[in-house]
Short mmCIF file of C-alpha atoms in Angstrom, two decimals:
data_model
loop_
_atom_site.label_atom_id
_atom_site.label_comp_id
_atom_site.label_asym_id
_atom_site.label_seq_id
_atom_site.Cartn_x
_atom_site.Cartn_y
_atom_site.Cartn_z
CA UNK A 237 15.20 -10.70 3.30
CA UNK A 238 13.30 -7.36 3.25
CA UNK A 239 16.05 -4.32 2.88
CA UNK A 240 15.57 -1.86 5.77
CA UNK A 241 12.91 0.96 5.61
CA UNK A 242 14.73 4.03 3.88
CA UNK A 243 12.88 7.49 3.55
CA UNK A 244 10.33 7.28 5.72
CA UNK A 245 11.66 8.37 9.08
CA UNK A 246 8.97 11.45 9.31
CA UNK A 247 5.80 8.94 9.07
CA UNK A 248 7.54 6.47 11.15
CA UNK A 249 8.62 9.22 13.74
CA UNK A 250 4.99 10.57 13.77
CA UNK A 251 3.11 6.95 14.34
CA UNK A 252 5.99 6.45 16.75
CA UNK A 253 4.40 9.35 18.83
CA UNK A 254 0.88 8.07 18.26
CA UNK A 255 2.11 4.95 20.07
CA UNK A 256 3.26 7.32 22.98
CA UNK A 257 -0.02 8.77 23.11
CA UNK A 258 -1.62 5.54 23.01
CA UNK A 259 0.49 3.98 25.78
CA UNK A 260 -1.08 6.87 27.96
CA UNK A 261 -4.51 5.98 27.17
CA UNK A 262 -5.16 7.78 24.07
CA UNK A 263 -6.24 5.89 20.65
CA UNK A 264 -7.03 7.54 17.26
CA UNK A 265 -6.76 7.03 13.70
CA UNK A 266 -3.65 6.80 10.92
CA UNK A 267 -4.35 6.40 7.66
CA UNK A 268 -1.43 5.64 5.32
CA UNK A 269 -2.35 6.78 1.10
CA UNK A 270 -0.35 6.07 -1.74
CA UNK A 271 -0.10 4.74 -4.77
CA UNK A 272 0.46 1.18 -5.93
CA UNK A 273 3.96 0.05 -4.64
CA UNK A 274 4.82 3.21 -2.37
CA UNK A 275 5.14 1.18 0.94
CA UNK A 276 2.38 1.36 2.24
CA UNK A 277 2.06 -2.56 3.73
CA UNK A 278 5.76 -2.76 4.41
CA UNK A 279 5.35 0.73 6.46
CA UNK A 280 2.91 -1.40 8.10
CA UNK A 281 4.86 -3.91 9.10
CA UNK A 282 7.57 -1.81 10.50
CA UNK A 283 4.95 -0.18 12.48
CA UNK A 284 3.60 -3.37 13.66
CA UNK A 285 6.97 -4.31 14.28
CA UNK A 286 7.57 -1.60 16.72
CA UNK A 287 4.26 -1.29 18.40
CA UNK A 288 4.84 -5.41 19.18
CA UNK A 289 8.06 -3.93 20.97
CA UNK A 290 6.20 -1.46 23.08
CA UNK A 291 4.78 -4.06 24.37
CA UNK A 292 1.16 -3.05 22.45
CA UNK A 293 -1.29 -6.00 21.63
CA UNK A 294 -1.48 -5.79 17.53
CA UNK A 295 -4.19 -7.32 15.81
CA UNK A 296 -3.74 -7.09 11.69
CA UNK A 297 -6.09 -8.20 8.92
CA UNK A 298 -6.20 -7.29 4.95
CA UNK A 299 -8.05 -7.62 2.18
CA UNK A 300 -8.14 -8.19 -1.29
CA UNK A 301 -9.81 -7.71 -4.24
CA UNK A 302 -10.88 -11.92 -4.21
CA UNK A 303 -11.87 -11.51 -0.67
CA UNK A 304 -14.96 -9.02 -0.89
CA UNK A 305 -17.50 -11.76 -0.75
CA UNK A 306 -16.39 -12.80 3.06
CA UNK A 307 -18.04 -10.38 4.67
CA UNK A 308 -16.15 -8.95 7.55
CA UNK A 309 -13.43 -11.68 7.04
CA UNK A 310 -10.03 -9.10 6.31
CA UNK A 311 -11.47 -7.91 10.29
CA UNK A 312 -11.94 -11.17 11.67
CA UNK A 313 -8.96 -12.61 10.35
CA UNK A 314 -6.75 -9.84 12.22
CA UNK A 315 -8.90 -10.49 15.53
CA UNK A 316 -8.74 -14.25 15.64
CA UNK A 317 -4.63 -14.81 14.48
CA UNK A 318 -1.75 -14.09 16.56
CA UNK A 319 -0.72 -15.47 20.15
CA UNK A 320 -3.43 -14.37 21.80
CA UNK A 321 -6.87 -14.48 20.04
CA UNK A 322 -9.43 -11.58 20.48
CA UNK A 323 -12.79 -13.99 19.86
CA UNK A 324 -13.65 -17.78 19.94
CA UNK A 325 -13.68 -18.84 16.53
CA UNK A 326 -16.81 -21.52 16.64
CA UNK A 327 -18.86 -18.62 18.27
CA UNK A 328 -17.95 -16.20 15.90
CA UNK A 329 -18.86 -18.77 13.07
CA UNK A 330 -22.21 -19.20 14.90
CA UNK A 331 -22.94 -14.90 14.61
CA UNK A 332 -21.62 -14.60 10.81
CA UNK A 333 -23.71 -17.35 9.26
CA UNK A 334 -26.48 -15.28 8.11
CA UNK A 335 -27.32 -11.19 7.71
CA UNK A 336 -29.58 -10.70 10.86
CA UNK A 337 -26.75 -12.27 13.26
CA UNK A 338 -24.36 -8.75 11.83
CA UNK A 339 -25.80 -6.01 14.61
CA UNK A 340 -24.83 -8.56 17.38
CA UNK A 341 -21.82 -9.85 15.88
CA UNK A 342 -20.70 -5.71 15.64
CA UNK A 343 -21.57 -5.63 19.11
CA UNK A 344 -20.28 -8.19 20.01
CA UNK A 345 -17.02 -6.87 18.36
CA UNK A 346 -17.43 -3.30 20.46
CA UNK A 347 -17.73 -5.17 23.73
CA UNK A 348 -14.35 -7.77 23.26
CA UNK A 349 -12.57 -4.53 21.74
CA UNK A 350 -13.47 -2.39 24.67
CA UNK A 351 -12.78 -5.11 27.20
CA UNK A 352 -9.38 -5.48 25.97
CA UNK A 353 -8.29 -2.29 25.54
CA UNK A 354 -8.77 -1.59 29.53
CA UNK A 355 -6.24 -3.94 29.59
CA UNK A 356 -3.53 -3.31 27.27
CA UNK A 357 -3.29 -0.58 24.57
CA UNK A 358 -4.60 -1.44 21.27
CA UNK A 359 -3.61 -1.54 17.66
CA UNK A 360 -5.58 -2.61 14.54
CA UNK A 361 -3.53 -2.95 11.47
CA UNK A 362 -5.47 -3.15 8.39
CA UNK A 363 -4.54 -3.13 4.65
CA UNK A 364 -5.70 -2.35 1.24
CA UNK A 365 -8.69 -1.00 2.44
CA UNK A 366 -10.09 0.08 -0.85
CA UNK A 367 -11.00 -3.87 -1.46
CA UNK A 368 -12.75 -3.93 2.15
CA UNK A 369 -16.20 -5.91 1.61
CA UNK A 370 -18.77 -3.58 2.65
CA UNK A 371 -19.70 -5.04 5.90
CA UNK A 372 -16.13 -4.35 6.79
CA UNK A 373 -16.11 -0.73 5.91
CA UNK A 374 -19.56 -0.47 8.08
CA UNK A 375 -17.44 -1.86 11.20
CA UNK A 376 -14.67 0.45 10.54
CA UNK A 377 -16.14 3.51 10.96
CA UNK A 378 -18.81 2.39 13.33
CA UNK A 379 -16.23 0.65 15.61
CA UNK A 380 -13.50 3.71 15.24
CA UNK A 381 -16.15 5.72 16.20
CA UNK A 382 -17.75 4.42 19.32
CA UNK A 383 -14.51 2.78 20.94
CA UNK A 384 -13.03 6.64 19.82
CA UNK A 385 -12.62 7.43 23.61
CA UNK A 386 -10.27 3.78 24.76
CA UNK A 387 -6.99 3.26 24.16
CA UNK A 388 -7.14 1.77 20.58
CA UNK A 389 -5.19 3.05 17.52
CA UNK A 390 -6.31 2.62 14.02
CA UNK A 391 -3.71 1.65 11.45
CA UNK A 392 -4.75 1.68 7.97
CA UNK A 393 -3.94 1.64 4.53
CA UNK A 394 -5.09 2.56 1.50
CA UNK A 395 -4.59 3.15 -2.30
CA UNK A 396 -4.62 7.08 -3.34
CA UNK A 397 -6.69 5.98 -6.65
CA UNK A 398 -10.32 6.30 -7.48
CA UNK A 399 -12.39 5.16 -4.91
CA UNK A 400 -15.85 2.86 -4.64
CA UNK A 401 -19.06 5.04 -2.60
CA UNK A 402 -18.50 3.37 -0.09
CA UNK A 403 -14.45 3.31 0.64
CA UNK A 404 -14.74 7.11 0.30
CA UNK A 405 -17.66 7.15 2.55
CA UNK A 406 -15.56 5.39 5.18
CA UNK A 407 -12.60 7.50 4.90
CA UNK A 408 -14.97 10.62 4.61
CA UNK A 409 -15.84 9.17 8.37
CA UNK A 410 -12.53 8.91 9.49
CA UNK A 411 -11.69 12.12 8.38
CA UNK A 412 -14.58 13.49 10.16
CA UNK A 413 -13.66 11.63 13.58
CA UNK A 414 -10.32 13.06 13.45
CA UNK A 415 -7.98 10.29 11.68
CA UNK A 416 -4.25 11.40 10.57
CA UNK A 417 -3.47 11.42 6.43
CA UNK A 418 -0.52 9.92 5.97
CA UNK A 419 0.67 10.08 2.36
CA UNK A 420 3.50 8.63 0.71
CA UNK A 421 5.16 10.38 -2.09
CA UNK A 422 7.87 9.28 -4.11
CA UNK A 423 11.87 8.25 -2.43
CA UNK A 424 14.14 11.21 -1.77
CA UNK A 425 17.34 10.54 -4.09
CA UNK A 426 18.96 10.35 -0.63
CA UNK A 427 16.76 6.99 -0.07
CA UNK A 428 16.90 5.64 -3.43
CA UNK A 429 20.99 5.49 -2.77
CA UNK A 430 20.32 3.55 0.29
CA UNK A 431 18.57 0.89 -0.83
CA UNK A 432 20.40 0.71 -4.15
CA UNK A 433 23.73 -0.27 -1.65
CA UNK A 434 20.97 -2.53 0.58
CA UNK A 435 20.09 -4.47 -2.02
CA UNK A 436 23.21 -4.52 -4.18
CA UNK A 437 25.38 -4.95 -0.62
CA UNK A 438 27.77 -2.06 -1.69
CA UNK A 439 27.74 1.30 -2.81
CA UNK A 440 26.77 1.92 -6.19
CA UNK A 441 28.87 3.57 -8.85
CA UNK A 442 27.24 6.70 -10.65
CA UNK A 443 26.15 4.46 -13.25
CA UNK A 444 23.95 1.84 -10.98
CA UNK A 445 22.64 5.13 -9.24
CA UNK A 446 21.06 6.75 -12.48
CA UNK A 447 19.55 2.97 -13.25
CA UNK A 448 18.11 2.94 -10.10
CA UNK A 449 16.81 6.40 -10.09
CA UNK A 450 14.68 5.43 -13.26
CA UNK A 451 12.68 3.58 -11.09
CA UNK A 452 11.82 7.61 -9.78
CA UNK A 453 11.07 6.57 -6.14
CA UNK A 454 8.77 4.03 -6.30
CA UNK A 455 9.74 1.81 -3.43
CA UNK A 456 8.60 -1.73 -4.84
CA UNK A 457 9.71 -0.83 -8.52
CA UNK A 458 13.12 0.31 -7.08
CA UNK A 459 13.96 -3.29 -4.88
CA UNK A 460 12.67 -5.30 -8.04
CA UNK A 461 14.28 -3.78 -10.83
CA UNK A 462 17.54 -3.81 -8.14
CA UNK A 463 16.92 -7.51 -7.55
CA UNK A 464 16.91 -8.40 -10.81
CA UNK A 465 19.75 -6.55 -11.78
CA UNK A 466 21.55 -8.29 -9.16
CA UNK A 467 20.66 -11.67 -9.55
CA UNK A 468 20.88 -11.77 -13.49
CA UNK A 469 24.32 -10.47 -12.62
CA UNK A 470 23.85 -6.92 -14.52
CA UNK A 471 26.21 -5.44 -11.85
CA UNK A 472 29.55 -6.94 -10.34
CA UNK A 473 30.11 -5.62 -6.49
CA UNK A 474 34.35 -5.11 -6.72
CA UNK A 475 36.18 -3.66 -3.51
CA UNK A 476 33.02 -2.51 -2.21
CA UNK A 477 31.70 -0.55 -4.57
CA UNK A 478 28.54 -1.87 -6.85
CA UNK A 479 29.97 -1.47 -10.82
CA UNK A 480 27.13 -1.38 -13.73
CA UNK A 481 28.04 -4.29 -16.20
CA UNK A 482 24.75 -4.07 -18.04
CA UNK A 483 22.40 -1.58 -19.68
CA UNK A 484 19.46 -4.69 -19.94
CA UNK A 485 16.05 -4.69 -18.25
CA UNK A 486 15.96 -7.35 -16.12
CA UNK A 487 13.90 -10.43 -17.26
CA UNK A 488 11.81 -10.43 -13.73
CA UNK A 489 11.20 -7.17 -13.57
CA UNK A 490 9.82 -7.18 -17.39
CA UNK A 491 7.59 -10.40 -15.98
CA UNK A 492 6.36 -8.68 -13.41
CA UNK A 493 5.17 -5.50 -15.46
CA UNK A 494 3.32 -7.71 -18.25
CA UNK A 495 1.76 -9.58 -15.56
CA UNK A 496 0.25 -6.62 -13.69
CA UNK A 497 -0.54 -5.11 -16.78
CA UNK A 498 -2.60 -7.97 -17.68
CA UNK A 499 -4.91 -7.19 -14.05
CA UNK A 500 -5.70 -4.12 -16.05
CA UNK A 501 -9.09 -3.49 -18.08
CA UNK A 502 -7.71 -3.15 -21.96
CA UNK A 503 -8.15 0.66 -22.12
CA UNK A 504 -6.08 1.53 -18.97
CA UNK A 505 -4.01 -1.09 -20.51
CA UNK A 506 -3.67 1.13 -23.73
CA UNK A 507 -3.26 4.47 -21.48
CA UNK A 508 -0.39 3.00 -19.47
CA UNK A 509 1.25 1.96 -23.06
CA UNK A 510 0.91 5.30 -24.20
CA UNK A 511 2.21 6.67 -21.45
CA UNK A 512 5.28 4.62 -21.00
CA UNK A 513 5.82 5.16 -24.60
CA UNK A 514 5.58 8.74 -25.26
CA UNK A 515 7.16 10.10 -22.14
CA UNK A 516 6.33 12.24 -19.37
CA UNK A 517 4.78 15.25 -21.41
CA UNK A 518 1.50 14.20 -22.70
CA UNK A 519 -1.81 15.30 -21.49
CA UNK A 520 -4.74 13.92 -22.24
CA UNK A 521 -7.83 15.53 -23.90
CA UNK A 522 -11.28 17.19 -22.01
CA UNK A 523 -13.64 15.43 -24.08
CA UNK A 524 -11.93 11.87 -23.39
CA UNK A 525 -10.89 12.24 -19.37
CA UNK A 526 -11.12 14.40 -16.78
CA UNK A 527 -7.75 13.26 -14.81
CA UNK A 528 -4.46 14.72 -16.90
CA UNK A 529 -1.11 12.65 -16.60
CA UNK A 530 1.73 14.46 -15.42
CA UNK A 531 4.94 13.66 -17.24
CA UNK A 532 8.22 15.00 -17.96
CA UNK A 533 10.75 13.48 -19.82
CA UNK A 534 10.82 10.36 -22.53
CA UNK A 535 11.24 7.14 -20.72
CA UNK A 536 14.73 5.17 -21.37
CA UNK A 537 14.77 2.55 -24.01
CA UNK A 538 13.39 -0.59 -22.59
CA UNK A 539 12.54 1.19 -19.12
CA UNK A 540 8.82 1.22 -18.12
CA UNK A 541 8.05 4.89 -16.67
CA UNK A 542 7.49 4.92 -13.09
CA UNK A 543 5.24 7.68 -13.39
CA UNK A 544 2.57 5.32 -14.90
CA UNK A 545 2.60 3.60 -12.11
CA UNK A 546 1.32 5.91 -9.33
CA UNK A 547 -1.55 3.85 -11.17
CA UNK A 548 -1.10 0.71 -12.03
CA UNK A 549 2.03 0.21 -10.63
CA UNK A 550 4.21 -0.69 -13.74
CA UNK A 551 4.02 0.44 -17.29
CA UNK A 552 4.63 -1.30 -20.17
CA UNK A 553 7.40 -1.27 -22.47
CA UNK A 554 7.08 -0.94 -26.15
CA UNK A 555 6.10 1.54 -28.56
CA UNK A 556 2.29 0.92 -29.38
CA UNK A 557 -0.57 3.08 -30.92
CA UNK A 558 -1.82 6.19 -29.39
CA UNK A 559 -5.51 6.08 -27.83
CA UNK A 560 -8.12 8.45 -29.45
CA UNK A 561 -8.09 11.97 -27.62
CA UNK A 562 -4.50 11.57 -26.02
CA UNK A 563 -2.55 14.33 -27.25
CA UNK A 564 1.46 14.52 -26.91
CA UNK A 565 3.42 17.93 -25.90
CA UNK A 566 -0.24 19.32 -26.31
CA UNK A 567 -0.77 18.79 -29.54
CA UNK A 568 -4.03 17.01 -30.94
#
């Protein structure tokens, strides 16, 4: 069971109004950014959530980064799910079987969208756009643009990392035709406490709290390392209140970091390393990147630093050799 949505009432409050403005006619364009495991799909979801009781018609689709090869498919799959399908599947088939079909299969996407829409309000959720194919990325911003004046709101999400030409292109677009940044940042302390008691089911003792809060606000890094905790029975929940029991990282959540890790090509691999293992001052050198990571303070023994993982999102625990050109506490 998904905990509650804690620290985002301002971005939920403000696509909250979007759906009051849509309800009266007028769409537009949300874009949710942030890094790996900020909450961007499950703000989604609470979104959709609410939007479905408004009584909005929500279409959703996402992609990822196995998917790029269907072109239009993380589109098409949003359009053609759900109670009430937005196309006939065998005739769609028919207009994405080969390249030439693509300027009447867009138009034929404009005219079903528009139809609709002078129906019922519309919303089109769609995720992880930095891994959208690039016929998808063409509809985007072609659709957003020419349906701009019909009740249809645009709900995507995106990674804050580097970008391919043409995801940047297509946000450049959206940008252009108005759309609404939405960018998630790291959990209040406020937040962190409520999903510590969430997940644990009672309030946490100082102790839990500062575990927790070594997770530094990263939503999906906070729940796991919580729900490992609590099922490898690190804490013991005692008239209500959610007692520390052990200092160990939990076995999943140490899983879970080796196997994103492994995603990673071998030199971000050894750049996260570093980074986890040094701590939060180290800044790396002109002549080997141009991007500098921002860190503060040594991560705990056995804790992967959160702060690698507005990249990646988990970094590795372990002492292990420093790249070439990384420098720590500025020295080289």
């Amino acid at each position: 069971m998904q905990p509650p949505v804690r620290g985002r009432d301002q971005e939920l409050d403000f696509i909250g109004a979007r759906f009051d403005a849509l309800a009266q006619g007028r769409g537009g364009i949300v874009c949710v950014e942030g890094a790996p495991g900020s909450g961007k799909s499950r703000l989604l979801t609470e979104a959709q959530a609410v939007a479905v009781r408004r009584g909005l018609r929500v279409f959703r689709g996402g992609a990822d980064p196995d998917g790029q090869f269907v072109p239009l498919g993380p589109l098409l799959e949003g359009l053609l799910t759900g109670p009430e399908p937005l196309f006939d599947a065998d005739k769609l088939r028919d207009l994405t079987t080969a390249p030439e079909q693509r300027f009447w299969l867009l138009q034929e996407l404009q005219d079903r969208l528009e139809q609709a829409a002078l129906i019922n309000p519309l919303v089109i959720v769609l995720d992880d756009v930095q891994w959208l194919d690039d016929v998808t990325l063409l509809a985007l911003r072609t659709l957003s643009a020419r349906l701009s004046s019909h009740a249809i709101l645009w709900l995507v999400a995106v990674r804050g990392a580097a970008w391919t030409p043409g995801v940047r292109t297509t946000l450049d677009r959206l940008d252009q035709a108005g759309a609404h940044r939405l960018r998630l940042g790291p959990l209040a302390d406020t937040a962190v406490a409520r999903i510590t008691e969430d997940v644990l089911g009672a309030v946490p003792d100082p102790a839990t709290l500062s575990v927790a809060r070594r997770a530094e606000g990263v939503p999906l890094l906070l729940v796991e390392l919580l729900r490992g905790m609590r099922d490898e029975h690190s804490v013991a929940v005692e008239n209500d209140l959610a007692r520390l029991t052990g200092g160990r990282l939990p076995d999943r959540l140490q899983t879970s970091v080796r196997q994103r890790l492994d995603q990673l090509s071998e030199p971000t691999r050894e750049i996260v390393r570093t980074a986890s293992a040094v701590g939060r001052s180290c800044t790396p050198c002109p002549t080997s990147t141009k991007r500098s990571t921002s860190m503060s303070r040594p991560a705990p023994s056995g804790m992967p630093h959160a702060s690698a993982v507005a990249c990646v999102p988990w970094a590795h625990p372990g002492a292990v050799r420093r790249p070439r050109g990384l420098s720590r506490c500025g020295r080289s």
